[in-house]
């Protein structure tokens, strides 16, 4: 609870800059995925390629969480605890979520611009990878996208809870790698990591991913992630803790 309350004391400018950094850093998951796609998409079958790409998914999350920058899906769980305990107001929670989400989106969009620019001048990344992953993100119908996002938010909420309980760096890295690998392997929509991919497909793809598809993905992924982290982890953990206090 003390760590959650500390976030409410931070200035909005600090939250924004930290969350921009997180949006940029998490982009390295997608960067590695595109490098691996470019190297192996002609040699591996669909299932093997999916496994290889999923194994690279945790990289950006490790950089963000161990580096202590602010990721929206971590705060859906921890930041709601002081509100549930009536020690902070709902509008203060909105301020934290709003600045962190805005910063994450700015960071992911900037990373996508850099990545697309790099792909245009380098042989290490082929633009077909943007279309491949962009299509994976938008191929699900609205129900599947939203429910998958709830599961991703649930897992990210558990991750935030577990990381805050871990005492050493190695155990934190292991927890981050395992949980985010599950998200990647399950193709569960993550509103921040997925933003890098869908922005890249929109900016540097063949045109199959348009603005409305970007908007649909971001709205459903954000709502699902928020619900999964806040309800299935934040409120349930809060209820468990308060009911077991002496």
Tab-separated table of C-alpha atoms in Angstrom, residues 16-136:
chain	number	residue	atom	x	y	z
A	16	UNK	CA	4.570	11.618	-17.907
A	17	UNK	CA	8.321	11.484	-18.544
A	18	UNK	CA	8.670	8.121	-16.826
A	19	UNK	CA	5.792	6.654	-18.815
A	20	UNK	CA	7.190	8.007	-22.109
A	21	UNK	CA	10.429	6.220	-21.264
A	22	UNK	CA	8.459	3.029	-20.578
A	23	UNK	CA	6.677	3.284	-23.930
A	24	UNK	CA	10.008	3.648	-25.705
A	25	UNK	CA	11.705	0.843	-23.787
A	26	UNK	CA	8.949	-1.705	-24.217
A	27	UNK	CA	9.362	-1.261	-27.968
A	28	UNK	CA	12.508	-3.388	-27.832
A	29	UNK	CA	10.301	-6.469	-27.447
A	30	UNK	CA	8.804	-5.751	-30.862
A	31	UNK	CA	12.200	-4.775	-32.282
A	32	UNK	CA	13.616	-8.194	-31.370
A	33	UNK	CA	10.497	-9.906	-32.675
A	34	UNK	CA	10.899	-8.168	-36.041
A	35	UNK	CA	14.596	-9.040	-36.226
A	36	UNK	CA	13.780	-12.690	-35.564
A	37	UNK	CA	10.865	-12.616	-38.009
A	38	UNK	CA	13.104	-11.178	-40.710
A	39	UNK	CA	15.719	-13.881	-40.102
A	40	UNK	CA	13.492	-16.940	-39.781
A	41	UNK	CA	10.058	-16.373	-41.381
A	42	UNK	CA	11.097	-18.175	-44.563
A	43	UNK	CA	12.683	-21.096	-42.733
A	44	UNK	CA	10.259	-21.888	-39.895
A	45	UNK	CA	6.675	-23.057	-40.081
A	46	UNK	CA	3.915	-20.952	-38.541
A	47	UNK	CA	3.916	-22.664	-35.124
A	48	UNK	CA	7.682	-22.611	-34.707
A	49	UNK	CA	7.845	-18.956	-35.749
A	50	UNK	CA	5.161	-18.048	-33.228
A	51	UNK	CA	7.119	-19.788	-30.457
A	52	UNK	CA	10.357	-18.004	-31.373
A	53	UNK	CA	8.660	-14.599	-31.435
A	54	UNK	CA	6.922	-15.267	-28.116
A	55	UNK	CA	10.252	-16.046	-26.463
A	56	UNK	CA	11.444	-12.517	-27.291
A	57	UNK	CA	8.301	-10.852	-25.914
A	58	UNK	CA	9.601	-10.412	-22.312
A	59	UNK	CA	12.640	-8.268	-23.274
A	60	UNK	CA	10.920	-4.879	-23.231
A	61	UNK	CA	8.989	-5.699	-20.068
A	62	UNK	CA	12.217	-6.567	-18.259
A	63	UNK	CA	13.750	-3.248	-19.328
A	64	UNK	CA	10.689	-1.327	-18.146
A	65	UNK	CA	9.953	-3.042	-14.843
A	66	UNK	CA	13.515	-3.572	-13.631
A	67	UNK	CA	14.315	-0.030	-14.781
A	68	UNK	CA	11.362	1.265	-12.692
A	69	UNK	CA	9.647	3.269	-15.403
A	70	UNK	CA	5.854	3.483	-15.403
A	71	UNK	CA	3.766	1.024	-17.392
A	72	UNK	CA	-0.002	1.502	-17.504
A	73	UNK	CA	-0.910	-2.150	-17.025
A	74	UNK	CA	1.136	-2.364	-13.822
A	75	UNK	CA	-0.730	0.562	-12.320
A	76	UNK	CA	-4.205	-0.822	-13.054
A	77	UNK	CA	-3.683	-3.061	-10.023
A	78	UNK	CA	-1.450	-1.233	-7.559
A	79	UNK	CA	-2.823	2.293	-8.015
A	80	UNK	CA	-6.389	1.215	-7.293
A	81	UNK	CA	-5.585	-0.027	-3.787
A	82	UNK	CA	-5.535	3.410	-2.062
A	83	UNK	CA	-8.862	4.252	-3.747
A	84	UNK	CA	-10.409	1.003	-2.541
A	85	UNK	CA	-9.075	1.828	0.933
A	86	UNK	CA	-10.597	5.333	0.676
A	87	UNK	CA	-7.219	6.974	1.214
A	88	UNK	CA	-7.253	8.542	-2.255
A	89	UNK	CA	-9.978	9.876	-4.525
A	90	UNK	CA	-11.131	8.387	-7.808
A	91	UNK	CA	-10.181	11.534	-9.712
A	92	UNK	CA	-6.622	11.227	-8.383
A	93	UNK	CA	-6.521	7.698	-9.746
A	94	UNK	CA	-7.725	9.106	-13.068
A	95	UNK	CA	-4.824	11.566	-13.053
A	96	UNK	CA	-2.266	8.800	-12.546
A	97	UNK	CA	-3.800	6.484	-15.135
A	98	UNK	CA	-4.285	9.322	-17.596
A	99	UNK	CA	-0.715	10.632	-17.518
A	100	UNK	CA	0.839	7.174	-17.560
A	101	UNK	CA	-1.321	5.998	-20.448
A	102	UNK	CA	-0.668	9.191	-22.420
A	103	UNK	CA	3.070	8.877	-21.863
A	104	UNK	CA	3.063	5.195	-22.836
A	105	UNK	CA	1.248	6.000	-26.086
A	106	UNK	CA	3.654	8.835	-26.922
A	107	UNK	CA	6.613	6.548	-26.277
A	108	UNK	CA	5.253	3.649	-28.303
A	109	UNK	CA	4.384	5.903	-31.245
A	110	UNK	CA	7.861	7.453	-31.233
A	111	UNK	CA	9.450	3.999	-31.120
A	112	UNK	CA	7.269	2.853	-34.019
A	113	UNK	CA	8.414	5.853	-36.078
A	114	UNK	CA	12.056	5.054	-35.352
A	115	UNK	CA	11.584	1.335	-36.076
A	116	UNK	CA	9.812	1.935	-39.385
A	117	UNK	CA	12.525	4.411	-40.364
A	118	UNK	CA	15.211	1.881	-39.469
A	119	UNK	CA	13.478	-0.840	-41.483
A	120	UNK	CA	13.460	1.416	-44.552
A	121	UNK	CA	17.262	1.767	-44.546
A	122	UNK	CA	18.366	-1.561	-43.091
A	123	UNK	CA	18.311	-5.165	-44.253
A	124	UNK	CA	17.921	-6.460	-40.704
A	125	UNK	CA	14.155	-5.887	-40.630
A	126	UNK	CA	11.690	-6.539	-43.448
A	127	UNK	CA	8.477	-4.520	-43.493
A	128	UNK	CA	6.485	-7.714	-44.091
A	129	UNK	CA	6.914	-8.339	-40.374
A	130	UNK	CA	4.829	-5.278	-39.565
A	131	UNK	CA	1.957	-6.596	-41.681
A	132	UNK	CA	2.314	-10.107	-40.257
A	133	UNK	CA	2.036	-8.996	-36.655
A	134	UNK	CA	-0.459	-6.227	-37.351
A	135	UNK	CA	-2.837	-8.749	-38.897
A	136	UNK	CA	-2.480	-10.979	-35.839
